[in-house]
Structures are given as C-alpha cells and as structure tokens.
Amino acid sequence: MQQIRYYVTFRLTNVITLHMQSLSIPEDAMSDICLEFKNLTLGYQGRAAVHHLSGTAERGVLTAIVGANGSGKSTLMKGIAGILMPISGTCEQHFGRLAYLPQQSELDRTFPARVVDLVSLGFWQDRGLLGRITRRDRAKLAACLDAVGLTGFEKRPLDSLSGGQMQRALFARTMLQNADLILLDEPFNAVDERTVGDLLCLIKEWAAEGRTVLCVLHDHALVREHFRQTLLIARKLVAWGSTSEVLTSENLRRARNFHEAWDETAGWCEDERSNSSSVARQDDEPKQRVAAHV
C-alpha cells in the first residue's frame, strides 16, 4: 500500500518551504503501532545528536518527550518529520498524514501575513499551495478559529499577536491538516496558563479521535497529569513507557548523568543493548564518556 507523507517546515520568512515525500507502508503493519524506531541515530554533519534509539509509539496515544536542553528532543522530532535523514538505523512509519509544529522561535513573525493566511496553510495538502479555498473550506477555517478562541482575529497581522494567540493560530492550522500523527515541539513555551489549558483540551480531543500526538515538554508535573506515555531522552534512550514508570527519580538521575557525560567531539559510538521490557532502558551509569557517532 502506497501512502503519501506530507510535512511542512513553516518559516514566515521570504519563503514558505513545503516538502512532500512518498513512502511505502507494509500491508501487514500492526494497526496499533504508529512509529517504530530501530537503532535510530540522527545528527548533523555526521555527528550524532540522538544515539541508537529503539522503541515503538502506539497509535492514538499522547506521548511526552522529555529531557534536558540539548538532549536531542527537537532532533528526534525533525527525524520523524523527515527533515533530518538518519545517520544509521530506521524510523518505520505506519500512518497517513503528518503535521509538524516547530518551536515558535523557529518562526519569523515579521513576515507580512494575517492570521487567516497562516491558518489557511492547513488546506495545502488538499488544495495545493495556490489552490482555491471553497465555501466549505472557509466554514472549516472559521470553526477551527472558534475552537482555539480566535474568532474575529482573521485579519490580524501575525506580528501583533501575543505568544499565546500565535500558538492558538498554529493549532488552528494543525487542526485543518487533519493529520494522523501530530508532532508538537515545546507548544507551551512563552504561553499563558489559560492558553495552555485550552490547547491541552484540543490535544486530548485529537487523541480521543485516534490521532497519535508526540509532544516535547519540560513540565514534568503537566506530563504526569495529562500524558499516558513518556519518552525520556539524554541523547540516547533512558526510558520509554508508562509515564509513572518513566519519570522516576532514578531515571531522571540516569538521564542527567548521561547528558553530562556526553562528549561532542568523540568520533566513535558504542552500540547499546536493547531491552524488550515495557519500559525500554539502556546501559546503566556511564563508565566512560559517551561518544558521538560519525
């Protein structure tokens, strides 16, 4: 069965970069598995930022990705989206459409566009970048703006929006993309508490509809309360499974030790052992500095 995977790297600069990639999905792919990583290593200029990651993401489950700054969370998201190609290993994908929402810091809001222009990009997979938006499309757009609390903001320039309003607009665009897999990279950064609550409700609705949501977060209390699964990363996999089993003091200590031991200049890597338990683990305390992969 041939599926088409779309993803958008959206930067409000002089250009909007759109990517489309075709991929084959096995007919016998397990219906409850959305993503499967096999010894996946990702990085930049041949040096690893994510190191030999293995595991599976279940369909229709909210999964938080947590770890210290620089631990490879955003790199993993870009690898799933296809923006970064693996250095080694594979990311097997069993879904149709993908929506990727990067950090707000990656967007240039000085580009002269309005809220309606940004949200309308959610139609591009069906209409094309220059395709005509129908009356039904406009009704869908209005419904999405209402769902995120931005009714009446259609003609507002993006550079006039607060951080919370901008994130609401980006969530409205994501809703229009009608994706099976949704990647959210730090969606609550620089966002007010009320907006966080409203957007969390939308994320839960997406999961209830059977969509898979992977969300990079820093707030462990929020993760414990709202996310069933958690992936803890420190350049390499520390633990992946039930949030209550992953976010333990021992695992967080191990993640901190792995992160502090990472050597950016090393030119070799050591294969980690895979663990088939419900909470995936890798080697215990590092006996030497963890080396990057070339």
PDB file of C-alpha atoms in Angstrom, residues 120-252:
ATOM      1  CA  SER A 120      -5.269  28.606   5.570  1.00  0.00           C
ATOM      2  CA  LEU A 121      -1.980  26.777   5.035  1.00  0.00           C
ATOM      3  CA  GLY A 122      -3.684  23.830   6.713  1.00  0.00           C
ATOM      4  CA  PHE A 123      -5.542  23.251   3.430  1.00  0.00           C
ATOM      5  CA  TRP A 124      -2.451  22.919   1.265  1.00  0.00           C
ATOM      6  CA  GLN A 125      -2.364  19.105   1.379  1.00  0.00           C
ATOM      7  CA  ASP A 126      -5.831  19.010  -0.216  1.00  0.00           C
ATOM      8  CA  ARG A 127      -5.825  22.211  -2.273  1.00  0.00           C
ATOM      9  CA  GLY A 128      -2.160  22.814  -3.055  1.00  0.00           C
ATOM     10  CA  LEU A 129      -0.328  25.979  -2.107  1.00  0.00           C
ATOM     11  CA  LEU A 130      -2.162  28.110  -4.675  1.00  0.00           C
ATOM     12  CA  GLY A 131      -5.429  26.166  -4.791  1.00  0.00           C
ATOM     13  CA  ARG A 132      -8.749  27.911  -4.381  1.00  0.00           C
ATOM     14  CA  ILE A 133     -10.406  27.723  -0.968  1.00  0.00           C
ATOM     15  CA  THR A 134     -14.073  26.757  -1.205  1.00  0.00           C
ATOM     16  CA  ARG A 135     -17.024  27.956   0.831  1.00  0.00           C
ATOM     17  CA  ARG A 136     -16.917  24.709   2.793  1.00  0.00           C
ATOM     18  CA  ASP A 137     -13.215  25.303   3.474  1.00  0.00           C
ATOM     19  CA  ARG A 138     -13.964  28.760   4.815  1.00  0.00           C
ATOM     20  CA  ALA A 139     -16.563  27.266   7.147  1.00  0.00           C
ATOM     21  CA  LYS A 140     -13.987  24.742   8.416  1.00  0.00           C
ATOM     22  CA  LEU A 141     -11.470  27.530   8.928  1.00  0.00           C
ATOM     23  CA  ALA A 142     -13.995  29.559  10.912  1.00  0.00           C
ATOM     24  CA  ALA A 143     -14.810  26.514  13.057  1.00  0.00           C
ATOM     25  CA  CYS A 144     -11.122  25.942  13.811  1.00  0.00           C
ATOM     26  CA  LEU A 145     -10.598  29.583  14.754  1.00  0.00           C
ATOM     27  CA  ASP A 146     -13.595  29.324  17.052  1.00  0.00           C
ATOM     28  CA  ALA A 147     -12.213  26.129  18.603  1.00  0.00           C
ATOM     29  CA  VAL A 148      -8.948  27.889  19.523  1.00  0.00           C
ATOM     30  CA  GLY A 149     -10.683  31.089  20.667  1.00  0.00           C
ATOM     31  CA  LEU A 150      -9.603  33.330  17.784  1.00  0.00           C
ATOM     32  CA  THR A 151     -12.940  34.225  16.203  1.00  0.00           C
ATOM     33  CA  GLY A 152     -12.636  37.804  14.953  1.00  0.00           C
ATOM     34  CA  PHE A 153      -8.838  37.597  14.611  1.00  0.00           C
ATOM     35  CA  GLU A 154      -8.880  36.606  10.931  1.00  0.00           C
ATOM     36  CA  LYS A 155      -7.380  39.858   9.620  1.00  0.00           C
ATOM     37  CA  ARG A 156      -4.993  40.497  12.495  1.00  0.00           C
ATOM     38  CA  PRO A 157      -1.325  40.681  11.384  1.00  0.00           C
ATOM     39  CA  LEU A 158       0.831  37.984  12.903  1.00  0.00           C
ATOM     40  CA  ASP A 159       3.308  40.443  14.374  1.00  0.00           C
ATOM     41  CA  SER A 160       0.501  41.901  16.527  1.00  0.00           C
ATOM     42  CA  LEU A 161      -0.270  38.597  18.267  1.00  0.00           C
ATOM     43  CA  SER A 162       0.868  37.589  21.727  1.00  0.00           C
ATOM     44  CA  GLY A 163       2.728  34.306  22.163  1.00  0.00           C
ATOM     45  CA  GLY A 164      -0.458  32.577  23.280  1.00  0.00           C
ATOM     46  CA  GLN A 165      -2.503  33.960  20.379  1.00  0.00           C
ATOM     47  CA  MET A 166       0.158  32.895  17.891  1.00  0.00           C
ATOM     48  CA  GLN A 167       0.162  29.374  19.284  1.00  0.00           C
ATOM     49  CA  ARG A 168      -3.631  29.237  19.072  1.00  0.00           C
ATOM     50  CA  ALA A 169      -3.399  30.203  15.390  1.00  0.00           C
ATOM     51  CA  LEU A 170      -0.800  27.497  14.780  1.00  0.00           C
ATOM     52  CA  PHE A 171      -3.040  24.927  16.487  1.00  0.00           C
ATOM     53  CA  ALA A 172      -5.927  26.016  14.232  1.00  0.00           C
ATOM     54  CA  ARG A 173      -3.710  25.383  11.207  1.00  0.00           C
ATOM     55  CA  THR A 174      -2.771  21.983  12.622  1.00  0.00           C
ATOM     56  CA  MET A 175      -6.460  21.104  13.016  1.00  0.00           C
ATOM     57  CA  LEU A 176      -7.079  21.827   9.328  1.00  0.00           C
ATOM     58  CA  GLN A 177      -4.243  19.489   8.327  1.00  0.00           C
ATOM     59  CA  ASN A 178      -6.315  16.544   9.617  1.00  0.00           C
ATOM     60  CA  ALA A 179      -3.173  14.548  10.393  1.00  0.00           C
ATOM     61  CA  ASP A 180      -2.850  11.034  11.791  1.00  0.00           C
ATOM     62  CA  LEU A 181       0.427  11.872  13.549  1.00  0.00           C
ATOM     63  CA  ILE A 182       0.928  15.280  15.183  1.00  0.00           C
ATOM     64  CA  LEU A 183       4.355  16.461  16.347  1.00  0.00           C
ATOM     65  CA  LEU A 184       4.405  19.400  18.773  1.00  0.00           C
ATOM     66  CA  ASP A 185       7.789  20.846  19.754  1.00  0.00           C
ATOM     67  CA  GLU A 186       7.520  22.759  23.050  1.00  0.00           C
ATOM     68  CA  PRO A 187       3.999  24.049  22.290  1.00  0.00           C
ATOM     69  CA  PHE A 188       3.559  25.715  25.692  1.00  0.00           C
ATOM     70  CA  ASN A 189       6.724  27.820  25.792  1.00  0.00           C
ATOM     71  CA  ALA A 190       6.013  31.527  26.410  1.00  0.00           C
ATOM     72  CA  VAL A 191       2.280  30.752  26.544  1.00  0.00           C
ATOM     73  CA  ASP A 192      -0.112  31.922  29.268  1.00  0.00           C
ATOM     74  CA  GLU A 193      -1.726  29.435  31.643  1.00  0.00           C
ATOM     75  CA  ARG A 194      -5.220  29.784  30.178  1.00  0.00           C
ATOM     76  CA  THR A 195      -3.933  29.063  26.673  1.00  0.00           C
ATOM     77  CA  VAL A 196      -2.055  26.008  27.953  1.00  0.00           C
ATOM     78  CA  GLY A 197      -5.311  24.651  29.391  1.00  0.00           C
ATOM     79  CA  ASP A 198      -7.261  25.310  26.191  1.00  0.00           C
ATOM     80  CA  LEU A 199      -4.606  23.730  23.960  1.00  0.00           C
ATOM     81  CA  LEU A 200      -4.319  20.696  26.232  1.00  0.00           C
ATOM     82  CA  CYS A 201      -8.051  20.120  25.731  1.00  0.00           C
ATOM     83  CA  LEU A 202      -7.516  20.120  21.956  1.00  0.00           C
ATOM     84  CA  ILE A 203      -4.593  17.709  22.232  1.00  0.00           C
ATOM     85  CA  LYS A 204      -6.730  15.308  24.272  1.00  0.00           C
ATOM     86  CA  GLU A 205      -9.518  15.562  21.697  1.00  0.00           C
ATOM     87  CA  TRP A 206      -7.050  14.613  18.957  1.00  0.00           C
ATOM     88  CA  ALA A 207      -6.000  11.519  20.906  1.00  0.00           C
ATOM     89  CA  ALA A 208      -9.651  10.604  21.529  1.00  0.00           C
ATOM     90  CA  GLU A 209     -10.154  10.727  17.745  1.00  0.00           C
ATOM     91  CA  GLY A 210      -7.405   8.122  17.333  1.00  0.00           C
ATOM     92  CA  ARG A 211      -4.618  10.501  16.360  1.00  0.00           C
ATOM     93  CA  THR A 212      -1.109   9.991  17.712  1.00  0.00           C
ATOM     94  CA  VAL A 213       0.436  13.019  19.412  1.00  0.00           C
ATOM     95  CA  LEU A 214       4.122  13.352  20.318  1.00  0.00           C
ATOM     96  CA  CYS A 215       4.823  16.453  22.372  1.00  0.00           C
ATOM     97  CA  VAL A 216       8.169  17.850  23.577  1.00  0.00           C
ATOM     98  CA  LEU A 217       7.682  19.204  27.102  1.00  0.00           C
ATOM     99  CA  HIS A 218       9.697  20.370  30.113  1.00  0.00           C
ATOM    100  CA  ASP A 219       6.988  20.498  32.800  1.00  0.00           C
ATOM    101  CA  HIS A 220       7.079  17.083  34.483  1.00  0.00           C
ATOM    102  CA  ALA A 221       4.009  17.827  36.597  1.00  0.00           C
ATOM    103  CA  LEU A 222       1.993  18.567  33.454  1.00  0.00           C
ATOM    104  CA  VAL A 223       3.307  15.388  31.808  1.00  0.00           C
ATOM    105  CA  ARG A 224       2.373  13.248  34.808  1.00  0.00           C
ATOM    106  CA  GLU A 225      -1.150  14.637  34.843  1.00  0.00           C
ATOM    107  CA  HIS A 226      -2.014  14.556  31.152  1.00  0.00           C
ATOM    108  CA  PHE A 227       0.275  12.173  29.202  1.00  0.00           C
ATOM    109  CA  ARG A 228      -0.076   8.405  29.333  1.00  0.00           C
ATOM    110  CA  GLN A 229       3.310   7.622  27.777  1.00  0.00           C
ATOM    111  CA  THR A 230       6.684   9.332  28.152  1.00  0.00           C
ATOM    112  CA  LEU A 231       9.968   9.037  26.282  1.00  0.00           C
ATOM    113  CA  LEU A 232      12.925  10.208  28.403  1.00  0.00           C
ATOM    114  CA  ILE A 233      15.967  11.028  26.312  1.00  0.00           C
ATOM    115  CA  ALA A 234      19.518  12.159  27.035  1.00  0.00           C
ATOM    116  CA  ARG A 235      20.994  11.920  23.540  1.00  0.00           C
ATOM    117  CA  LYS A 236      20.230   8.224  23.959  1.00  0.00           C
ATOM    118  CA  LEU A 237      17.114   6.484  25.233  1.00  0.00           C
ATOM    119  CA  VAL A 238      16.889   6.416  29.026  1.00  0.00           C
ATOM    120  CA  ALA A 239      13.339   5.079  29.410  1.00  0.00           C
ATOM    121  CA  TRP A 240      10.163   4.811  27.348  1.00  0.00           C
ATOM    122  CA  GLY A 241       6.790   3.590  28.536  1.00  0.00           C
ATOM    123  CA  SER A 242       4.152   4.412  31.112  1.00  0.00           C
ATOM    124  CA  THR A 243       4.717   7.931  32.447  1.00  0.00           C
ATOM    125  CA  SER A 244       4.527   6.772  36.062  1.00  0.00           C
ATOM    126  CA  GLU A 245       7.299   4.233  35.412  1.00  0.00           C
ATOM    127  CA  VAL A 246       9.479   6.552  33.339  1.00  0.00           C
ATOM    128  CA  LEU A 247       9.501   9.756  35.402  1.00  0.00           C
ATOM    129  CA  THR A 248      11.091   8.242  38.491  1.00  0.00           C
ATOM    130  CA  SER A 249      13.889   9.855  40.476  1.00  0.00           C
ATOM    131  CA  GLU A 250      16.240   7.050  39.390  1.00  0.00           C
ATOM    132  CA  ASN A 251      15.527   7.513  35.679  1.00  0.00           C
ATOM    133  CA  LEU A 252      15.845  11.289  35.950  1.00  0.00           C
TER     134      LEU A 252
END
